[in-house]
CSV table of C-alpha atoms and ligand atoms in Angstrom, one decimal:
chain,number,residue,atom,x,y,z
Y,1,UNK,CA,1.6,24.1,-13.7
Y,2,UNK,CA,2.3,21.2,-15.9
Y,3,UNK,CA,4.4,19.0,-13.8
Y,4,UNK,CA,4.0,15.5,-15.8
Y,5,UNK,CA,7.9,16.0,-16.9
Y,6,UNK,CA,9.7,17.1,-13.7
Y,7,UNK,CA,11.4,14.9,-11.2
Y,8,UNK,CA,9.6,12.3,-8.3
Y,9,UNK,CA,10.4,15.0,-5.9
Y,10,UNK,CA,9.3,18.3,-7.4
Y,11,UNK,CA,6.0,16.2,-8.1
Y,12,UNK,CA,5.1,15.1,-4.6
Y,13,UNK,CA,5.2,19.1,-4.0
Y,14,UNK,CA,3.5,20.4,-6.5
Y,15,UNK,CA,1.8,17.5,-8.7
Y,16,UNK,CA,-2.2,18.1,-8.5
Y,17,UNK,CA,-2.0,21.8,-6.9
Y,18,UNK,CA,-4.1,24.5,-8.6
Y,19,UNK,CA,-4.0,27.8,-7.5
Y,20,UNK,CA,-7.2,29.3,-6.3
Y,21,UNK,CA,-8.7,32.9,-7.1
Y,22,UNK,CA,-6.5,34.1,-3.6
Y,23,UNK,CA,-3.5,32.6,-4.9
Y,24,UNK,CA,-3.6,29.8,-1.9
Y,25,UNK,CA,0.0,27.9,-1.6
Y,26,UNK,CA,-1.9,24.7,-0.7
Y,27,UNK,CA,-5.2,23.6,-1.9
Y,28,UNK,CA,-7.7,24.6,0.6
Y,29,UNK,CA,-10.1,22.3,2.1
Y,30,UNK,CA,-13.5,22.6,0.1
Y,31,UNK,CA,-15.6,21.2,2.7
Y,32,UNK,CA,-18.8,20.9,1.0
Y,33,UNK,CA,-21.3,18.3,0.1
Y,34,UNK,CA,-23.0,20.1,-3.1
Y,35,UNK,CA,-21.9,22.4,-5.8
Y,36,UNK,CA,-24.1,24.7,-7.4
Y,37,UNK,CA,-24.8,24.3,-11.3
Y,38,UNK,CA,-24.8,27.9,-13.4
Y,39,UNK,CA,-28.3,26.9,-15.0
Y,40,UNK,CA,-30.7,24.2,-15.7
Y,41,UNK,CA,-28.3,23.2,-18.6
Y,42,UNK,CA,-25.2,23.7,-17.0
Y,43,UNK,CA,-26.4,20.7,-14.6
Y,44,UNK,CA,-27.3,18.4,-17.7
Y,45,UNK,CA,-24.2,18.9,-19.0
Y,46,UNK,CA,-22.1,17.9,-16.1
Y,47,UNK,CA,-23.9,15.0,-15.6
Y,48,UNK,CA,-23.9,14.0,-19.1
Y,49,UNK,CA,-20.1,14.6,-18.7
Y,50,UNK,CA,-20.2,17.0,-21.6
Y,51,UNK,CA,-18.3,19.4,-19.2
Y,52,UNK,CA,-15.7,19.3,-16.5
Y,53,UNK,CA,-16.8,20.2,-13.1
Y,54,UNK,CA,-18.0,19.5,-9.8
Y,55,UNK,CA,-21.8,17.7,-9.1
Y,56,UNK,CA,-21.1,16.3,-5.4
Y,57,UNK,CA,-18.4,15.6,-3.3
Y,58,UNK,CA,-19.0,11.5,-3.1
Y,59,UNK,CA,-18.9,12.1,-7.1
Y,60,UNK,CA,-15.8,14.2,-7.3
Y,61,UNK,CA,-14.3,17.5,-5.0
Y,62,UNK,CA,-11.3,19.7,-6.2
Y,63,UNK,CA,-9.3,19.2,-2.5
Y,64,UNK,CA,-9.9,15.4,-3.1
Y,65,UNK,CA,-9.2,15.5,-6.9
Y,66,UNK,CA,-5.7,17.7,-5.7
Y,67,UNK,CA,-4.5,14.9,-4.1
Y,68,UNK,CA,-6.1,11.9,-6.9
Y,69,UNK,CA,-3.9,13.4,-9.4
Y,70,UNK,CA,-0.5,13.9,-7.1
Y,71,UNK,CA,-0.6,10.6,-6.7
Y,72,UNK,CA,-1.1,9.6,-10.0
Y,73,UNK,CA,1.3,11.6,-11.6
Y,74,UNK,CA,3.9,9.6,-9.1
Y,75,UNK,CA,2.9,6.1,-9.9
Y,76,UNK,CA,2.6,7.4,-13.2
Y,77,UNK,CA,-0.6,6.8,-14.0
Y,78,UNK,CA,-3.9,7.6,-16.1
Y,79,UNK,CA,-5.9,8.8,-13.1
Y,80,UNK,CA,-6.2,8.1,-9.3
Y,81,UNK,CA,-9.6,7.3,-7.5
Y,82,UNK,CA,-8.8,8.5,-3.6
Y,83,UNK,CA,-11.4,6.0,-1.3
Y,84,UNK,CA,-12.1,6.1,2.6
Y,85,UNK,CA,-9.4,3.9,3.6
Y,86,UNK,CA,-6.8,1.2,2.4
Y,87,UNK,CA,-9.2,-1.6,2.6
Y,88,UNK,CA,-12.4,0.2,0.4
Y,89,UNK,CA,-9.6,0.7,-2.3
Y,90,UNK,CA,-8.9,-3.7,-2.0
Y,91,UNK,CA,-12.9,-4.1,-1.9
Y,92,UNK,CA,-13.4,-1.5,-5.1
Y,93,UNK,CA,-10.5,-3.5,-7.0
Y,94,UNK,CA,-11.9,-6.5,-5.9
Y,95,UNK,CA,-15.5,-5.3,-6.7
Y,96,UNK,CA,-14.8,-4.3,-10.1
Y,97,UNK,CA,-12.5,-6.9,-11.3
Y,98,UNK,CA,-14.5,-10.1,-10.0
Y,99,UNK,CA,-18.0,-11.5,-10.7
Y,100,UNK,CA,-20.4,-15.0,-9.5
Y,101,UNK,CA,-17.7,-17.6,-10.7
Y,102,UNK,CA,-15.0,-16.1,-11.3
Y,103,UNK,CA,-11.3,-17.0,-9.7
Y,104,UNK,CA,-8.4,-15.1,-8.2
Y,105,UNK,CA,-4.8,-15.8,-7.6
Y,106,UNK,CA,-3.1,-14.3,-4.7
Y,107,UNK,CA,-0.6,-13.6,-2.5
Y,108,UNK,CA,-0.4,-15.8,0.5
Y,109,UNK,CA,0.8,-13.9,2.9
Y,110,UNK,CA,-0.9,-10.3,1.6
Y,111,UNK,CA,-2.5,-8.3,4.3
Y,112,UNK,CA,-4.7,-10.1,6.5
Y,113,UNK,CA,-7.7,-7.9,5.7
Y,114,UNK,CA,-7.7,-8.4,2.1
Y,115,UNK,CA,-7.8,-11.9,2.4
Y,116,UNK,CA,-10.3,-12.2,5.2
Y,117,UNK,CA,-12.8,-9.9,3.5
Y,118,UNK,CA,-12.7,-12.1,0.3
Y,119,UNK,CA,-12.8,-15.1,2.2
Y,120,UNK,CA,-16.0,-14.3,4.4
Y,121,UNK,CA,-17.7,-11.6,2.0
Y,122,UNK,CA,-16.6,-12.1,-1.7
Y,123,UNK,CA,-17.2,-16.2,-1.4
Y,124,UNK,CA,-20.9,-15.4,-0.3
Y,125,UNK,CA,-21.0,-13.9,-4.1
Y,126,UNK,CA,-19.8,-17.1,-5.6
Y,127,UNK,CA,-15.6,-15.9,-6.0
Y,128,UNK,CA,-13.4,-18.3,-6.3
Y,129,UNK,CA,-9.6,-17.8,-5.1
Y,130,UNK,CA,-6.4,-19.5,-4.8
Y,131,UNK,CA,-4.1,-18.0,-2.0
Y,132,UNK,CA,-0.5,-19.0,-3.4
Y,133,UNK,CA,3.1,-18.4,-2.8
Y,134,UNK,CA,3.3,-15.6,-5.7
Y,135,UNK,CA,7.1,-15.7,-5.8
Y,136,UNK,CA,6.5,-18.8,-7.5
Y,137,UNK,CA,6.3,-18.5,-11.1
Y,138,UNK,CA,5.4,-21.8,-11.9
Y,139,UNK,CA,2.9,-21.7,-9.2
Y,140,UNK,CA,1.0,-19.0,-10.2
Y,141,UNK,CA,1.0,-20.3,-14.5
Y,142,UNK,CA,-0.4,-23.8,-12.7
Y,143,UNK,CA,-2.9,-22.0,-10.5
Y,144,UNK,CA,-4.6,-20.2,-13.8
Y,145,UNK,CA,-8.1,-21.4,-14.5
Y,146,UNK,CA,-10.3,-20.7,-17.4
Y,147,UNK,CA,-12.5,-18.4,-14.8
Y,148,UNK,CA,-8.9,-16.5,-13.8
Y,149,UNK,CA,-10.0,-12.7,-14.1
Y,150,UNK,CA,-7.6,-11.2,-11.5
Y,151,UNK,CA,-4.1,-11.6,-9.6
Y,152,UNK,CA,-4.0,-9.4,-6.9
Y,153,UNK,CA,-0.2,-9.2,-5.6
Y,154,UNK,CA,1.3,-7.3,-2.6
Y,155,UNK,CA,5.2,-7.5,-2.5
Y,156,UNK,CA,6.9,-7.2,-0.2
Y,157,UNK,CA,4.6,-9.0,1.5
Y,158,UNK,CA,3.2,-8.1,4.8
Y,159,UNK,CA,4.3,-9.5,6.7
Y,160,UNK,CA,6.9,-12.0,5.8
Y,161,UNK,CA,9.1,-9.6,3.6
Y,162,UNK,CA,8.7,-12.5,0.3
Y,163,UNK,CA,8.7,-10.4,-2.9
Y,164,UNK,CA,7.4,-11.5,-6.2
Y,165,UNK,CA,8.6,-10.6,-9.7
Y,166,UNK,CA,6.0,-7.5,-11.1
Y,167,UNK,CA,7.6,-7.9,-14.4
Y,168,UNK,CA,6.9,-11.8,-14.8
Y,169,UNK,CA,3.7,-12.4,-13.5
Y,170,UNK,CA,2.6,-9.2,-15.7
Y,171,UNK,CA,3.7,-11.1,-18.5
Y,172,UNK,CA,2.0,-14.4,-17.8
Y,173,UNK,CA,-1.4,-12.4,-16.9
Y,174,UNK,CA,-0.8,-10.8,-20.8
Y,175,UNK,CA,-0.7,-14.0,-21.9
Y,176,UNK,CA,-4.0,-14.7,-20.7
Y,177,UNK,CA,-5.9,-11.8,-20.1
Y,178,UNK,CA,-5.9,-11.0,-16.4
Y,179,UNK,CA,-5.7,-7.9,-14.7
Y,180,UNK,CA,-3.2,-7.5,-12.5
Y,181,UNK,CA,-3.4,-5.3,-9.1
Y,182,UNK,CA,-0.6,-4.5,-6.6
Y,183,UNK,CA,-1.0,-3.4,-3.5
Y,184,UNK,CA,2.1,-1.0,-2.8
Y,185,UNK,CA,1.4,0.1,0.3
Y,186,UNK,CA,5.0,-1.8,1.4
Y,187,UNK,CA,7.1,0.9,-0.5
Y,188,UNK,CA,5.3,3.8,-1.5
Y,189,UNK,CA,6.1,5.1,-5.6
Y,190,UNK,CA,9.1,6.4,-4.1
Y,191,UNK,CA,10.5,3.0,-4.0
Y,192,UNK,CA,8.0,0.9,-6.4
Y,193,UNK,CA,6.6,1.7,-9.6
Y,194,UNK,CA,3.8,-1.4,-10.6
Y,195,UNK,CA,2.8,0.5,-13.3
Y,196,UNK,CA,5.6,1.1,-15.4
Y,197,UNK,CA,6.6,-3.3,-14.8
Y,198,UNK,CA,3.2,-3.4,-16.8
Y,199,UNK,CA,0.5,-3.9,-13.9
Y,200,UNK,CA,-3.2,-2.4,-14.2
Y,201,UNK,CA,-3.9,-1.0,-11.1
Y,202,UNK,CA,-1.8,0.1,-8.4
Y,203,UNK,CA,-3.9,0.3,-5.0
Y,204,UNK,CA,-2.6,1.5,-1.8
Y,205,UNK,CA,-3.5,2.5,1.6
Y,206,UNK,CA,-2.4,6.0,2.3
Y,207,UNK,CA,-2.8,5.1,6.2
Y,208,UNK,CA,0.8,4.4,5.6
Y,209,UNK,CA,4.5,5.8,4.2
Y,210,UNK,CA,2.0,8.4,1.8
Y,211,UNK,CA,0.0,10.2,4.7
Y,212,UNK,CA,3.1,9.4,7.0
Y,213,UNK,CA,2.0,11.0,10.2
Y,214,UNK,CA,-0.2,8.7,11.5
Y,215,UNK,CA,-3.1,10.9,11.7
Y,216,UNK,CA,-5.9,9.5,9.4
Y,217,UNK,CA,-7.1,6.5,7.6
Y,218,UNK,CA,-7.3,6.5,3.6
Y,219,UNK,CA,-6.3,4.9,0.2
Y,220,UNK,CA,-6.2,5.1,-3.4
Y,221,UNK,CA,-6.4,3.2,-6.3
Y,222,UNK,CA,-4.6,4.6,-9.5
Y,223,UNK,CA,-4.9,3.3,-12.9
Y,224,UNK,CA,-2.8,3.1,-16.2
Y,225,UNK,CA,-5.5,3.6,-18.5
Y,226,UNK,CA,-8.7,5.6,-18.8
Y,227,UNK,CA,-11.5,2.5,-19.5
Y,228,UNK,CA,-10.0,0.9,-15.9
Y,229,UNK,CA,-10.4,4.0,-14.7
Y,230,UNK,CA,-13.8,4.6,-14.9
Y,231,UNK,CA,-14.9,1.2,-14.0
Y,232,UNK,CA,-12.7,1.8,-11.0
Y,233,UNK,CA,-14.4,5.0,-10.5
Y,234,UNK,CA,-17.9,4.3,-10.7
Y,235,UNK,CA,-17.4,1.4,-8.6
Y,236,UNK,CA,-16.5,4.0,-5.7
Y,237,UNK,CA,-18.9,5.9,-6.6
Y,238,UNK,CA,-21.8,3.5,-6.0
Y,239,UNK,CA,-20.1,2.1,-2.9
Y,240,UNK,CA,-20.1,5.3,-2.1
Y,241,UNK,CA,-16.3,5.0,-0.2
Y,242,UNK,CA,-15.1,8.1,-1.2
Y,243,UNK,CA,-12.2,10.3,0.9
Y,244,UNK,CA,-13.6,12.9,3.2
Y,245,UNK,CA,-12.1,16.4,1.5
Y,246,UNK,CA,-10.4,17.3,5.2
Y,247,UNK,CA,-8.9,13.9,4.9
Y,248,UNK,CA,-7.7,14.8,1.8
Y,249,UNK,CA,-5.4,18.0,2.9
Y,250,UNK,CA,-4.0,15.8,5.4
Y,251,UNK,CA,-2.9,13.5,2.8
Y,252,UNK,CA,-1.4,16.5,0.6
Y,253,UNK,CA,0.5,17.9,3.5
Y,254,UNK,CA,2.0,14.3,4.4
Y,255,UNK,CA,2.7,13.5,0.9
Y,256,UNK,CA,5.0,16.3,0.0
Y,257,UNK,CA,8.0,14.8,2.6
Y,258,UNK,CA,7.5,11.4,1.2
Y,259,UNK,CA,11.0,11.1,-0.3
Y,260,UNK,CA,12.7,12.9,3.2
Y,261,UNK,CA,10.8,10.2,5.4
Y,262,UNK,CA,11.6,7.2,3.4
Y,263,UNK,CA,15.3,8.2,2.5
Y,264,UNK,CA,15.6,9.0,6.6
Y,265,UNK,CA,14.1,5.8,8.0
Y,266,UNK,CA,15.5,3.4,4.9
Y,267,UNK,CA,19.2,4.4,5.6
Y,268,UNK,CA,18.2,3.9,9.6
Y,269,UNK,CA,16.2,0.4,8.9
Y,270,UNK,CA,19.4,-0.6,7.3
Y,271,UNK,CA,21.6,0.0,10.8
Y,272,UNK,CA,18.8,-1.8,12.4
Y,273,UNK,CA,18.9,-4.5,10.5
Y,274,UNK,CA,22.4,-4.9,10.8
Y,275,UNK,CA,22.4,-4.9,14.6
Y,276,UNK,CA,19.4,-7.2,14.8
Y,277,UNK,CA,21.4,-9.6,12.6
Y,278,UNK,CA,24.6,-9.7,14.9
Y,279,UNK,CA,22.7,-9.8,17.9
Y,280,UNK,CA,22.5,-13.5,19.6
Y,281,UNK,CA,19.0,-13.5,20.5
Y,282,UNK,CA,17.8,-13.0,16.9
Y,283,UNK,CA,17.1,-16.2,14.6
Y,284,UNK,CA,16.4,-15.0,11.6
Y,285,UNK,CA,15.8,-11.8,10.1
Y,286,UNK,CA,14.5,-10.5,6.6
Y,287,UNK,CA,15.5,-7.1,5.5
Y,288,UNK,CA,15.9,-6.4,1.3
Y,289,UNK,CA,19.2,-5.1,1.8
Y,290,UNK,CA,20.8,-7.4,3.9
Y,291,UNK,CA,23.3,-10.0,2.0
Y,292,UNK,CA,21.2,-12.6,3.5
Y,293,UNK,CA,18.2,-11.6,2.1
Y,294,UNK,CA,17.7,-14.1,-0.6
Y,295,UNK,CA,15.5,-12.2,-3.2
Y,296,UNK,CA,18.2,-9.1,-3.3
Y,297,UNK,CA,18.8,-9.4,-6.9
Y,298,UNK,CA,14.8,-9.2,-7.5
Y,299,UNK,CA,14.5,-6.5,-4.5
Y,300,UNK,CA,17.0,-4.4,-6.4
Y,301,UNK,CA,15.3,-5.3,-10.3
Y,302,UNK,CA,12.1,-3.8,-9.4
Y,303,UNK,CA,12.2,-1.6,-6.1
Y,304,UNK,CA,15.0,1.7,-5.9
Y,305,UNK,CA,16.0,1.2,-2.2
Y,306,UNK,CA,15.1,-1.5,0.5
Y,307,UNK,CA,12.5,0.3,2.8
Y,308,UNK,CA,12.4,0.6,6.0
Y,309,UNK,CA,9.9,-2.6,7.3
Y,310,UNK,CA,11.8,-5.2,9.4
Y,311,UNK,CA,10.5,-9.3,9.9
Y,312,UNK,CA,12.9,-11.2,12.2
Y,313,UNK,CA,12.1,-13.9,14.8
Y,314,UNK,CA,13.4,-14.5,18.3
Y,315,UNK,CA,15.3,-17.3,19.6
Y,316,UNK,CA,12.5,-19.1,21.5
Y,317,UNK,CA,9.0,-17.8,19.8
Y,318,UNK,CA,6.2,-15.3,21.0
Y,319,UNK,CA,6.8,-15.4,24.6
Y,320,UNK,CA,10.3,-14.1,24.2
Y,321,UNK,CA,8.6,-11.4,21.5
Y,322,UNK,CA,6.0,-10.8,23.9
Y,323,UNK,CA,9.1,-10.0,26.3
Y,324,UNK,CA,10.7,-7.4,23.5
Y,325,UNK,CA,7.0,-6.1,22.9
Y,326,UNK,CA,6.2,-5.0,26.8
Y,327,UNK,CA,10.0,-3.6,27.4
Y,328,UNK,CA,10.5,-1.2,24.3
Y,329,UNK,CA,10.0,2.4,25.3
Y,330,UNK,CA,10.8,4.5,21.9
Y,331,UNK,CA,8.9,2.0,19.8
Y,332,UNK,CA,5.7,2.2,19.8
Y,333,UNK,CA,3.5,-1.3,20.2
Y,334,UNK,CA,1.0,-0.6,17.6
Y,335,UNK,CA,0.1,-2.1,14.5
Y,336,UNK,CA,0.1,0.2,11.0
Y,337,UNK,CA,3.3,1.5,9.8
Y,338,UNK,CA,5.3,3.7,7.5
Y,339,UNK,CA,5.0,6.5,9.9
Y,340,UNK,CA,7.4,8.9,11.3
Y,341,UNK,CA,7.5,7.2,14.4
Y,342,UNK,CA,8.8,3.6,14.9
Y,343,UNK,CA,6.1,1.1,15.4
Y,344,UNK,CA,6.8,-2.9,16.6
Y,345,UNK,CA,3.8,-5.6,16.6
Y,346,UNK,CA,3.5,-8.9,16.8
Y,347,UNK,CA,1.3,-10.4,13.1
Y,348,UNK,CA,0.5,-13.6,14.1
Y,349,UNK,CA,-1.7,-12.4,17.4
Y,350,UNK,CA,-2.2,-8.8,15.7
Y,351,UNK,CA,-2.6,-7.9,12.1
Y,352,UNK,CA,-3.0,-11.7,10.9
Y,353,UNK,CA,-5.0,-13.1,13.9
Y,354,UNK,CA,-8.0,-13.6,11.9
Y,355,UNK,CA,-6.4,-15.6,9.4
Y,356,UNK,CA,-6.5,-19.6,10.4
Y,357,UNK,CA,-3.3,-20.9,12.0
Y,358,UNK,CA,-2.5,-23.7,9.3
Y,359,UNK,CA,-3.0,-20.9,6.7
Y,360,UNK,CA,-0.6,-18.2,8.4
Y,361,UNK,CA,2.4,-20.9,8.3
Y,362,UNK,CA,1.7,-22.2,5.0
Y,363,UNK,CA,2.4,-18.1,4.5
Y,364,UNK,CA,5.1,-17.9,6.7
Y,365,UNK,CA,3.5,-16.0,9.9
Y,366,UNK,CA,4.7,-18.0,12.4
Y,367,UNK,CA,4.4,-17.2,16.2
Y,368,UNK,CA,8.0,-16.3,16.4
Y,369,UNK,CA,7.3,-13.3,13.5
Y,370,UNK,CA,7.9,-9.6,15.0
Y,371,UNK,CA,7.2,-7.0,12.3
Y,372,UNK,CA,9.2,-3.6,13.3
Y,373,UNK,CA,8.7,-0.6,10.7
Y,374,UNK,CA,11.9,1.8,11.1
Y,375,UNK,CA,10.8,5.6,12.0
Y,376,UNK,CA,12.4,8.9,11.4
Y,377,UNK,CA,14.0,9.3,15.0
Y,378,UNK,CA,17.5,9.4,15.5
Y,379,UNK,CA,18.9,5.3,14.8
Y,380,UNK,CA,21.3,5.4,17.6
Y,381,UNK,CA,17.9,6.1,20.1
Y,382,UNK,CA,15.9,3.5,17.8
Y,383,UNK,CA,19.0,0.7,18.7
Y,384,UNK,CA,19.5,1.5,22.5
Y,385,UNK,CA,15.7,0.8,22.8
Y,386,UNK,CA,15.9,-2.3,21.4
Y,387,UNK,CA,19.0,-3.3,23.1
Y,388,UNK,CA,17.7,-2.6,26.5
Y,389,UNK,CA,14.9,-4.7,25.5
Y,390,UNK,CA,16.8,-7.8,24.2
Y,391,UNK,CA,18.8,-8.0,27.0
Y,392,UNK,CA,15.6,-8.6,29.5
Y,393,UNK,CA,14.5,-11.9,27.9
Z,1,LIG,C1,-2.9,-1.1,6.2
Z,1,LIG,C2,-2.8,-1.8,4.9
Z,1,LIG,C3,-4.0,-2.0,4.2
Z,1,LIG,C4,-5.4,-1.5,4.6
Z,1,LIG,O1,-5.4,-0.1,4.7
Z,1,LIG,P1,-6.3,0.7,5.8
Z,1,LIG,O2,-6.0,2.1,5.4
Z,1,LIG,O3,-6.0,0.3,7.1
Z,1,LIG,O4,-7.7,0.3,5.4
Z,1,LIG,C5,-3.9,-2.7,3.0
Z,1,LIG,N1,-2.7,-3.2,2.6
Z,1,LIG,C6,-1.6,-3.1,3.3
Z,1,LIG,C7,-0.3,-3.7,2.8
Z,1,LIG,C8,-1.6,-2.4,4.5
Z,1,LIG,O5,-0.5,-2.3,5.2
């Protein structure tokens, strides 16, 4: 079925889904490693890419390619390339993009990961990088060099909530030739589309909001046109961090609720929010959709809702979120998020411990940062838990 002109939500059912010789609803798991060629010539073909078809599953699988061109077809892109987890979709970006002496700009406060591997792996290759506040306009058009061959931008950050401008920094990367790589994890197409604001590549890790259910590890990376795409692709494919075709399925059954989850635990994270901000022993809190959020007007330029991820601080600092973190009950104390069950964790000793201290408050993790990603349980349970909690520090 040609679904390229049907709505968000008829696509994350259907997008990608071929029906097999049984008529399958889904698209079964083809869990194999080889494919057999028709003849001697059939194989040349293939892997002269005169024909369509399948050679080997590190290569290319039909459950895997099911789910490469779902996703696709809701960032609205050329073509996805599916990978092993969120982080071997950063590292492909990052290994196709950038080369011995060549510089990135990025996000600050991006996932910790992302900027630990390029700090301890990529700089052994001779990268450069600036790590910047990427809300900053002015910051990023002063932090260009003549060696500048990527900006690599996650908003809304993770996990200090600071968004920056797609549009913009799209513009200034035109200007002078860089490609320019969101990580969209945060929001999910459903909320965010990077490539229609004029970005390359759209990465994400599927670990998240896509897969939903907290059941497997993966990512993607899709593309807007066909020569980043295969440069993308063959870069997988000689890493060799390809999805697993069971891992796959699991993806394609998550991905079909997408829209349910995120409209359920958005319109909860919004309640949340609310009662975090009128409760005494908060500080500060930053949720998109609260009035005191101070990038609402870009929040609501370039996203179509606010999400369901949480950053607030305590009065006092870790001990008292160590406090919140040990008496929750519902909530789970675990880091990850975007699943259907409400997670809490604390970045600064968690997710973003690897990151030196000075660096993490120049980027805004301070010790006082809890992260809390809104789940699809009832909102009233989700508040008594937290209440209960707040009231023993
Ligand atoms: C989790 C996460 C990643 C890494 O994904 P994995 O699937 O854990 O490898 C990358 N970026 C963001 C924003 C994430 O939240």
């Amino acid at each position: 079925m040609n679904t390229k002109n049907l709505n968000f939500e008829t696509k994350l059912v259907h997008a990608g889904h071929k029906k097999d010789e049984f008529g399958s609803a889904v698209t079964p798991i083809y869990q194999t490693s080889t494919f057999a060629f028709k003849n001697a010539k059939h194989g040349a073909d293939l892997f002269a890419g005169k024909e369509k078809g399948y050679i080997y599953t590190r290569i290319g699988n039909p459950t895997i390619e099911a789910l490469e061109i779902n996703l696709s077809e809701l960032e609205n892109g050329f073509g996805g390339i599916a990978t092993s987890s969120g982080m071997s979709a950063v590292t492909t970006a990052y290994m196709t993009f950038l080369e011995k002496g060549s510089h990135m700009i990025s996000t600050n406060a991006v996932y910790g990961p992302s900027r630990g591997v390029m700090e301890s792996h990529f700089s052994k290759f001779g990268v450069e990088y600036s790590y910047i506040d990427t809300s900053d306009l002015e910051l990023i058009k002063k932090s260009i060099q003549k060696n500048t061959k990527l900006i690599y931008i996650e908003t809304p950050a993770n996990p200090t909530m600071l968004l920056s401008d797609i549009e913009e920094i799209c513009k200034i990367a035109k200007k002078n030739n860089i490609i320019v790589v969101v990580d969209n994890t945060f929001c999910s197409p459903y909320l965010q589309r990077p490539l229609d604001l004029g970005v390359d590549v759209v990465l994400h890790s599927l670990t998240k909001f896509i897969n939903g259910h907290a059941d497997i590890v993966g990512g993607v990376l899709i593309a807007k046109e066909p020569e980043i795409y295969n440069k993308l692709r063959k870069t997988m494919v000689y890493m060799g961090c390809n999805m697993d075709p069971h891992q796959a399925f699991l993806v394609s059954r998550g991905v079909k609720t997408l829209a349910l989850r995120v409209e359920k635990s958005q319109e909860s994270a919004m309640k949340v929010a609310k009662f975090l901000e009128n409760h005494s022993k908060i500080e500060w809190i930053k949720y998109p959709g609260l009035d005191s959020f101070s990038q609402k007007k870009l929040a609501e330029k370039q996203m179509f809702g606010y999400g369901s991820m949480i950053s607030f601080g305590l009065i006092g600092g870790f001990n008292e979120g160590k406090i919140l973190m040990d008496n929750v009950k519902l909530a789970t104390l675990a880091v990850s998020l975007g699943g259907v069950e409400t997670l809490i964790q604390h970045p600064a000793s968690m997710t973003h411990a690897g990151i030196a201290k000075n660096d993490k408050l120049k980027a805004g993790i301070t010790d006082s940062l809890v992260r809390f990603s809104v789940g699809i349980e009832n909102v009233e349970d989700i508040i008594k838990d937290l209440k209960q909690a707040l009231e023993m520090i």
